[in-house]
PDB file of N, CA and C in Angstrom:
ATOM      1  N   UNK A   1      -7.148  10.399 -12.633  1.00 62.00           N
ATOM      2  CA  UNK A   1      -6.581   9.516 -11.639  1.00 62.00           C
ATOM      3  C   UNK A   1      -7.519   8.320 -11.473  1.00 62.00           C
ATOM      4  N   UNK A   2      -7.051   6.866 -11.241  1.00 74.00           N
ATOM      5  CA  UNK A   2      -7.927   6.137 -11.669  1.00 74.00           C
ATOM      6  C   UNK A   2      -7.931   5.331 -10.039  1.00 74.00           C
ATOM      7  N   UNK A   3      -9.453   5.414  -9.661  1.00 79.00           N
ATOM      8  CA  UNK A   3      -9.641   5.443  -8.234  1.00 79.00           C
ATOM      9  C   UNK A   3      -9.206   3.555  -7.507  1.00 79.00           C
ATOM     10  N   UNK A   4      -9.162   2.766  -8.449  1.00 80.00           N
ATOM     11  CA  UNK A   4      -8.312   1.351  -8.245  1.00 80.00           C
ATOM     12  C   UNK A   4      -6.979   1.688  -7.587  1.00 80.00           C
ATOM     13  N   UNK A   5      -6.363   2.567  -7.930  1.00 79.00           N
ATOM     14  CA  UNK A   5      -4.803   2.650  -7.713  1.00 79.00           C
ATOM     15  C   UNK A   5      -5.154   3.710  -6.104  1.00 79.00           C
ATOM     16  N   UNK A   6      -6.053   4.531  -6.030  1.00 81.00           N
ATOM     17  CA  UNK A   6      -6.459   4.798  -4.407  1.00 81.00           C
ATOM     18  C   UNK A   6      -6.774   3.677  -3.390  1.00 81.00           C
ATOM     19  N   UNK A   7      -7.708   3.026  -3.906  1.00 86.00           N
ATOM     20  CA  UNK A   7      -8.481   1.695  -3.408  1.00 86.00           C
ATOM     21  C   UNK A   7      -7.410   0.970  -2.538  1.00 86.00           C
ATOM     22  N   UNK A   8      -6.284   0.298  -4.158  1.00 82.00           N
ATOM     23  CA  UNK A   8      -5.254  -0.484  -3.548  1.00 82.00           C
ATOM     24  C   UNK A   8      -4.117  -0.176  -2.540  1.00 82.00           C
ATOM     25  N   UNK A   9      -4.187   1.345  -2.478  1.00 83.00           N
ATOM     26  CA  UNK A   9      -3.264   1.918  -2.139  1.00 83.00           C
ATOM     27  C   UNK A   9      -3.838   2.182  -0.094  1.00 83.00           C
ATOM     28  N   UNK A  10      -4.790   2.094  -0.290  1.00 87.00           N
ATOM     29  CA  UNK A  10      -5.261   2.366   1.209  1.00 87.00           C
ATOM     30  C   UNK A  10      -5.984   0.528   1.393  1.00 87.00           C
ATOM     31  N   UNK A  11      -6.031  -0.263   0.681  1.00 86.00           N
ATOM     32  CA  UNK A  11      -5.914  -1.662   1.504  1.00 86.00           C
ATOM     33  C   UNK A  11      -4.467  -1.847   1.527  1.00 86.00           C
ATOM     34  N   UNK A  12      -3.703  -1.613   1.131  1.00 84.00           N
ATOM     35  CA  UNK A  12      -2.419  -2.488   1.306  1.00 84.00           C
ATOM     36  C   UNK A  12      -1.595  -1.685   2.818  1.00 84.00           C
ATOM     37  N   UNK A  13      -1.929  -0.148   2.667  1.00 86.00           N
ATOM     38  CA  UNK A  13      -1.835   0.472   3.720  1.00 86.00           C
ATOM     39  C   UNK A  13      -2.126   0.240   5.637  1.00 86.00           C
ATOM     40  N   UNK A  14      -3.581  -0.282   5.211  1.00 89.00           N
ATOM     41  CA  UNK A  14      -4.428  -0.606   6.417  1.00 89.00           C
ATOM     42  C   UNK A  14      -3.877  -2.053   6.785  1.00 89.00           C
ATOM     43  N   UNK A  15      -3.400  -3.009   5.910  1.00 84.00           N
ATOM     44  CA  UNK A  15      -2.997  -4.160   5.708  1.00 84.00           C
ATOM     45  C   UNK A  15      -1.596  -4.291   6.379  1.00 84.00           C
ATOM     46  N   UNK A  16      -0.746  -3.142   6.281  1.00 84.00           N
ATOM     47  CA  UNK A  16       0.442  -3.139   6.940  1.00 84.00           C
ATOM     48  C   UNK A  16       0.115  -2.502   8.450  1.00 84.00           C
ATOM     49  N   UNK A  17      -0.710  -1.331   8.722  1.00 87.00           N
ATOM     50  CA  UNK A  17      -0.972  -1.184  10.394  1.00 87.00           C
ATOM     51  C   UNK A  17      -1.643  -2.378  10.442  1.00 87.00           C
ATOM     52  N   UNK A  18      -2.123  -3.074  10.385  1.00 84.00           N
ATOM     53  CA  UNK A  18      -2.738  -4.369  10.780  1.00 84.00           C
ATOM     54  C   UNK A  18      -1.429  -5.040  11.579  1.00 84.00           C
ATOM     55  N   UNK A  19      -0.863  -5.489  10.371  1.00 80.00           N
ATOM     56  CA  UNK A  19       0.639  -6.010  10.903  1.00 80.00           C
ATOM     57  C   UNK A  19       1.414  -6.031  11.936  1.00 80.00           C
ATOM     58  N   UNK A  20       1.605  -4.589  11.651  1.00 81.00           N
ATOM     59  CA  UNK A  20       2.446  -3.893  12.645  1.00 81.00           C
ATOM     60  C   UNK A  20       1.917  -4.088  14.266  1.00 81.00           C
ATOM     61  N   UNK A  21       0.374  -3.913  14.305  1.00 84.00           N
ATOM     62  CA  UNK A  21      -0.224  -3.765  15.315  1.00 84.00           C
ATOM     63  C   UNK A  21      -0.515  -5.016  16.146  1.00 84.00           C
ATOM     64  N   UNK A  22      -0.731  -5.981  15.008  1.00 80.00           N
ATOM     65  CA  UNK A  22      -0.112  -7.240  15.677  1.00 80.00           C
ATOM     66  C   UNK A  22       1.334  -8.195  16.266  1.00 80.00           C
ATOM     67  N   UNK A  23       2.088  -7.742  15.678  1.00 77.00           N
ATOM     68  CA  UNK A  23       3.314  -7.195  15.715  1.00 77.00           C
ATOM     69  C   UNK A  23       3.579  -7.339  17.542  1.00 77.00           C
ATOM     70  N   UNK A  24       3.111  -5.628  17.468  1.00 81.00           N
ATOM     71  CA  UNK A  24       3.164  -4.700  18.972  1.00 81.00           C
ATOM     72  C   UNK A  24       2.358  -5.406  20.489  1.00 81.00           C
ATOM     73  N   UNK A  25       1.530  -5.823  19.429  1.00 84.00           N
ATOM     74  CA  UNK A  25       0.476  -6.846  20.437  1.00 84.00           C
ATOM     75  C   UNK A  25       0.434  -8.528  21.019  1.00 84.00           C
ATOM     76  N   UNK A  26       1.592  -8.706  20.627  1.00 78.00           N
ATOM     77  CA  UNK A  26       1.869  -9.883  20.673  1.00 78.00           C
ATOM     78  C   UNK A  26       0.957 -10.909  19.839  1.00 78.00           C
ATOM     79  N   UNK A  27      -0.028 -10.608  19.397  1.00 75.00           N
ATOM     80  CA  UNK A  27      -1.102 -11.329  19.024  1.00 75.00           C
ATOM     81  C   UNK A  27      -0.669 -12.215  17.161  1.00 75.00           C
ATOM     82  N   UNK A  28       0.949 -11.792  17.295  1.00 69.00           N
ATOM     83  CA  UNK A  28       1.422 -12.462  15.616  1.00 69.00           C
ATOM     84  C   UNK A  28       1.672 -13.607  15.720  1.00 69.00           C
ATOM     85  N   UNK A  29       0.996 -14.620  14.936  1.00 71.00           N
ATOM     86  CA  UNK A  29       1.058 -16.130  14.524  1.00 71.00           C
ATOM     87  C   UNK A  29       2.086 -16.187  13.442  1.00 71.00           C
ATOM     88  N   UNK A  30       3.218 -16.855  13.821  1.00 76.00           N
ATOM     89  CA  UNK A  30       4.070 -16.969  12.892  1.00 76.00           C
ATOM     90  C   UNK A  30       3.946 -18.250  11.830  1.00 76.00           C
ATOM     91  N   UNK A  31       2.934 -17.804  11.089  1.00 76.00           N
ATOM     92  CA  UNK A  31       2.858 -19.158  10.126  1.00 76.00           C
ATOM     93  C   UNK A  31       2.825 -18.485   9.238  1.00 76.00           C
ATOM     94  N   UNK A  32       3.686 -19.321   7.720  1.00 80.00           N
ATOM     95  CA  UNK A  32       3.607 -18.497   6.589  1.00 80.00           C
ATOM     96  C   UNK A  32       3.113 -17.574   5.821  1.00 80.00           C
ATOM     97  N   UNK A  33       1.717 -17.480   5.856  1.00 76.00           N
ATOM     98  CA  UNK A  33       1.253 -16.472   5.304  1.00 76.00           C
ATOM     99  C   UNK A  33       1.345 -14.933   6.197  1.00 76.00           C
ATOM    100  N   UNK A  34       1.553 -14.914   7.089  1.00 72.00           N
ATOM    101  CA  UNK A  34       1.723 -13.450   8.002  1.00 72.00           C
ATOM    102  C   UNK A  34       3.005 -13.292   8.007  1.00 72.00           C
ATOM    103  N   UNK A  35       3.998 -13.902   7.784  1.00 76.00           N
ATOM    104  CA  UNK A  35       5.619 -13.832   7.866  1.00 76.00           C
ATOM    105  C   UNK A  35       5.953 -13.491   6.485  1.00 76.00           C
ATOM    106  N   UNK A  36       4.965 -13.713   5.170  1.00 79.00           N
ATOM    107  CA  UNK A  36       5.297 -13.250   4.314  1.00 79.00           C
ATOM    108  C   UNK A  36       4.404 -11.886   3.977  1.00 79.00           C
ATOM    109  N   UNK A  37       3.052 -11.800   4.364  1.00 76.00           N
ATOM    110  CA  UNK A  37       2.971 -10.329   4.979  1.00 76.00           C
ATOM    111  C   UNK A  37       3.769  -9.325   4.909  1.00 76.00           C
ATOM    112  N   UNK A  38       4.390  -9.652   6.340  1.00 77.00           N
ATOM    113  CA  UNK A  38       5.078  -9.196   6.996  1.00 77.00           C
ATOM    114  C   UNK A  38       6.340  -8.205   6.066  1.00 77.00           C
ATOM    115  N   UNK A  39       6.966  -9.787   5.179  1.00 82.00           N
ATOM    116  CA  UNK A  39       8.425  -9.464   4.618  1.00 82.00           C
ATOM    117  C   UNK A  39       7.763  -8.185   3.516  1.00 82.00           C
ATOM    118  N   UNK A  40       7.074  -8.728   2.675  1.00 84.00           N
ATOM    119  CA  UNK A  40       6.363  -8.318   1.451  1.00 84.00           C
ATOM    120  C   UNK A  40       5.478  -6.820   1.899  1.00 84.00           C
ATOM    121  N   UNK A  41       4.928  -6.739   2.791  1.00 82.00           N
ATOM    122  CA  UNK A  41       4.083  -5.371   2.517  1.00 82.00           C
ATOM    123  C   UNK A  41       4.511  -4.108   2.783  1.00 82.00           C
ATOM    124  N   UNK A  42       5.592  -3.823   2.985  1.00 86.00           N
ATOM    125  CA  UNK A  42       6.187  -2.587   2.784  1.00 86.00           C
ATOM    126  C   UNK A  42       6.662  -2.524   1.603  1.00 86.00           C
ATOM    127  N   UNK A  43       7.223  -3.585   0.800  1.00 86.00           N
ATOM    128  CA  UNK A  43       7.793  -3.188  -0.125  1.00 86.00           C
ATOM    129  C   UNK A  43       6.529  -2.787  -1.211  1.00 86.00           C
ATOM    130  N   UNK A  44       5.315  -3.943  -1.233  1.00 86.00           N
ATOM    131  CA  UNK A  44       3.931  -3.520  -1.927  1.00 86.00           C
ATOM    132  C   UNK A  44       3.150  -2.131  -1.503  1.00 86.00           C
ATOM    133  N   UNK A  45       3.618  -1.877  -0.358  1.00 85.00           N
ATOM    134  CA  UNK A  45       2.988  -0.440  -0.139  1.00 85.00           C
ATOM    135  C   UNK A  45       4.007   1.164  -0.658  1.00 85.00           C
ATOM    136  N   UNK A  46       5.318   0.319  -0.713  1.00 88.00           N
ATOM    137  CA  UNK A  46       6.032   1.637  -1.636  1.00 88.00           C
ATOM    138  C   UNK A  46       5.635   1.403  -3.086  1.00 88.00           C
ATOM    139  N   UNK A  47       5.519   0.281  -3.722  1.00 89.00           N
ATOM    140  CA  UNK A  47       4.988   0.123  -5.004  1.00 89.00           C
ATOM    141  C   UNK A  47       3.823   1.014  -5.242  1.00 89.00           C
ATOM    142  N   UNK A  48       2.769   0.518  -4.316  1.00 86.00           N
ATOM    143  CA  UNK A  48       1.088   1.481  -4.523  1.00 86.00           C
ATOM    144  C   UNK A  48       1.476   2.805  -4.511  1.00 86.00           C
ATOM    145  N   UNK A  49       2.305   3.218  -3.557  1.00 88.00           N
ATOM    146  CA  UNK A  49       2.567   5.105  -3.806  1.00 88.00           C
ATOM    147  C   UNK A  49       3.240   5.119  -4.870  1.00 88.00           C
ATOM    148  N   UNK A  50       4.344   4.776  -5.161  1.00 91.00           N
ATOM    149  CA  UNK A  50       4.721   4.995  -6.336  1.00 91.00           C
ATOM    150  C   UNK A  50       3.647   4.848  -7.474  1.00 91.00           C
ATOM    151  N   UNK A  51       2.994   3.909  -7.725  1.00 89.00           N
ATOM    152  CA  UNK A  51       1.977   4.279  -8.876  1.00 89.00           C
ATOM    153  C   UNK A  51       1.122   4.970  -8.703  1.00 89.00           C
ATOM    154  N   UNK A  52       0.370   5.567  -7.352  1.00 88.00           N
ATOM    155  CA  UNK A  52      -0.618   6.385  -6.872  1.00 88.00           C
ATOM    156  C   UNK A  52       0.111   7.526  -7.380  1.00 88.00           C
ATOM    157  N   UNK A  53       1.457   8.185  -7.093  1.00 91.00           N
ATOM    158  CA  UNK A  53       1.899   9.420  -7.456  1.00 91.00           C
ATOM    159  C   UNK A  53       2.510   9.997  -8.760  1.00 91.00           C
ATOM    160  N   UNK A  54       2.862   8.432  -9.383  1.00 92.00           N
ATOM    161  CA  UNK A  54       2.860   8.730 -10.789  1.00 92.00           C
ATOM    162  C   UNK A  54       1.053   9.099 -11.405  1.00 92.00           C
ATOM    163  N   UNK A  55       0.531   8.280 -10.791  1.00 90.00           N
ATOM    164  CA  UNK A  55      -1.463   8.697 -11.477  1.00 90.00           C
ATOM    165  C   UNK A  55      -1.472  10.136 -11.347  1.00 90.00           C
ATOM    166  N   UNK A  56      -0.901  10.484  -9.932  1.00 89.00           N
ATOM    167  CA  UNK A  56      -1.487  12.073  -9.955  1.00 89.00           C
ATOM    168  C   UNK A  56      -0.906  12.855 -10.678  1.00 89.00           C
ATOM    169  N   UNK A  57       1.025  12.887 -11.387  1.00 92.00           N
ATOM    170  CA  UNK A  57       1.892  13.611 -11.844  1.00 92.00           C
ATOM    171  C   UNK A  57       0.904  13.371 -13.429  1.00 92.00           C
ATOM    172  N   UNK A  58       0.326  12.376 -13.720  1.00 91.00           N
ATOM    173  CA  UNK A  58      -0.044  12.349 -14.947  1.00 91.00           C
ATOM    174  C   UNK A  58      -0.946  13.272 -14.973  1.00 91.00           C
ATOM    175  N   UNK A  59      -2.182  12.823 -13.968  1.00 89.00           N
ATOM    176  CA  UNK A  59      -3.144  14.027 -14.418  1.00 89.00           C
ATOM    177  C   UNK A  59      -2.890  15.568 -14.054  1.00 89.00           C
ATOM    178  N   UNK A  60      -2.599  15.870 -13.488  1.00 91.00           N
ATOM    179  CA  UNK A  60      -1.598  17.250 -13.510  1.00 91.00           C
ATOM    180  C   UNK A  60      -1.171  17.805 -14.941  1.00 91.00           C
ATOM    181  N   UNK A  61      -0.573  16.728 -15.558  1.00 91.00           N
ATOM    182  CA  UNK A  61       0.347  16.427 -16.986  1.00 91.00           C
ATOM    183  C   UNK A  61      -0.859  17.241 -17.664  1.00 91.00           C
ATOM    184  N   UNK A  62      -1.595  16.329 -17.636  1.00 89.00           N
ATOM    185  CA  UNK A  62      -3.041  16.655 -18.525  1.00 89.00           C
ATOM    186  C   UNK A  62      -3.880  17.684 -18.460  1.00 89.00           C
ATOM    187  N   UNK A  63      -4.105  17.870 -17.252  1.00 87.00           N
ATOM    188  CA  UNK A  63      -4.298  19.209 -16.934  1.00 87.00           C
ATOM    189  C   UNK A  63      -3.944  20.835 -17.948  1.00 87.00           C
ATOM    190  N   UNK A  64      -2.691  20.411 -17.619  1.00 87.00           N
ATOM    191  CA  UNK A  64      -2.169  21.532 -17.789  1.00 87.00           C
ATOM    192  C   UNK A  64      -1.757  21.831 -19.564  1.00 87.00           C
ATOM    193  N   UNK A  65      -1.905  20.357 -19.813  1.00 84.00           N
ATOM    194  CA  UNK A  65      -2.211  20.480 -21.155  1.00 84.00           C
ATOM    195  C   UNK A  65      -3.218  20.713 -21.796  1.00 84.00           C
ATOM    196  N   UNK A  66      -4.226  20.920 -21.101  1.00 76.00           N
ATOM    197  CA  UNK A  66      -5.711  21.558 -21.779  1.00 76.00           C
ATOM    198  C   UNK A  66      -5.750  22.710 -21.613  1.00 76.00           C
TER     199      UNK A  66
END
């Protein structure tokens, strides 16, 4: 399992409670770059699991092939 695809997978994570929490807090500046944030990081954070859980189905794969 290749620990980049963990890495990215828990910034993009922390990156969306960020969001959210600003969000909740009133504290969101609606200027382009946080509105696209916003639109964009859920869909980049189902991407990271999806490749995080394909990494692990692989090494499993491998595993079990030794």
């Amino acid at each position: 399992m290749k620990k980049s695809h963990i890495f990215w997978f828990v910034v993009v994570l922390i990156a969306n409670i960020r969001q959210v929490i600003q969000i909740v807090t009133d504290n969101y500046s609606p200027d382009i770059i946080h509105i696209l944030f916003t639109i964009l990081g859920p869909f980049v954070l189902i991407h990271e699991a999806k490749i995080l859980l394909d990494d692990i189905k692989q090494s499993r794969q491998n595993k079990e092939n030794e």
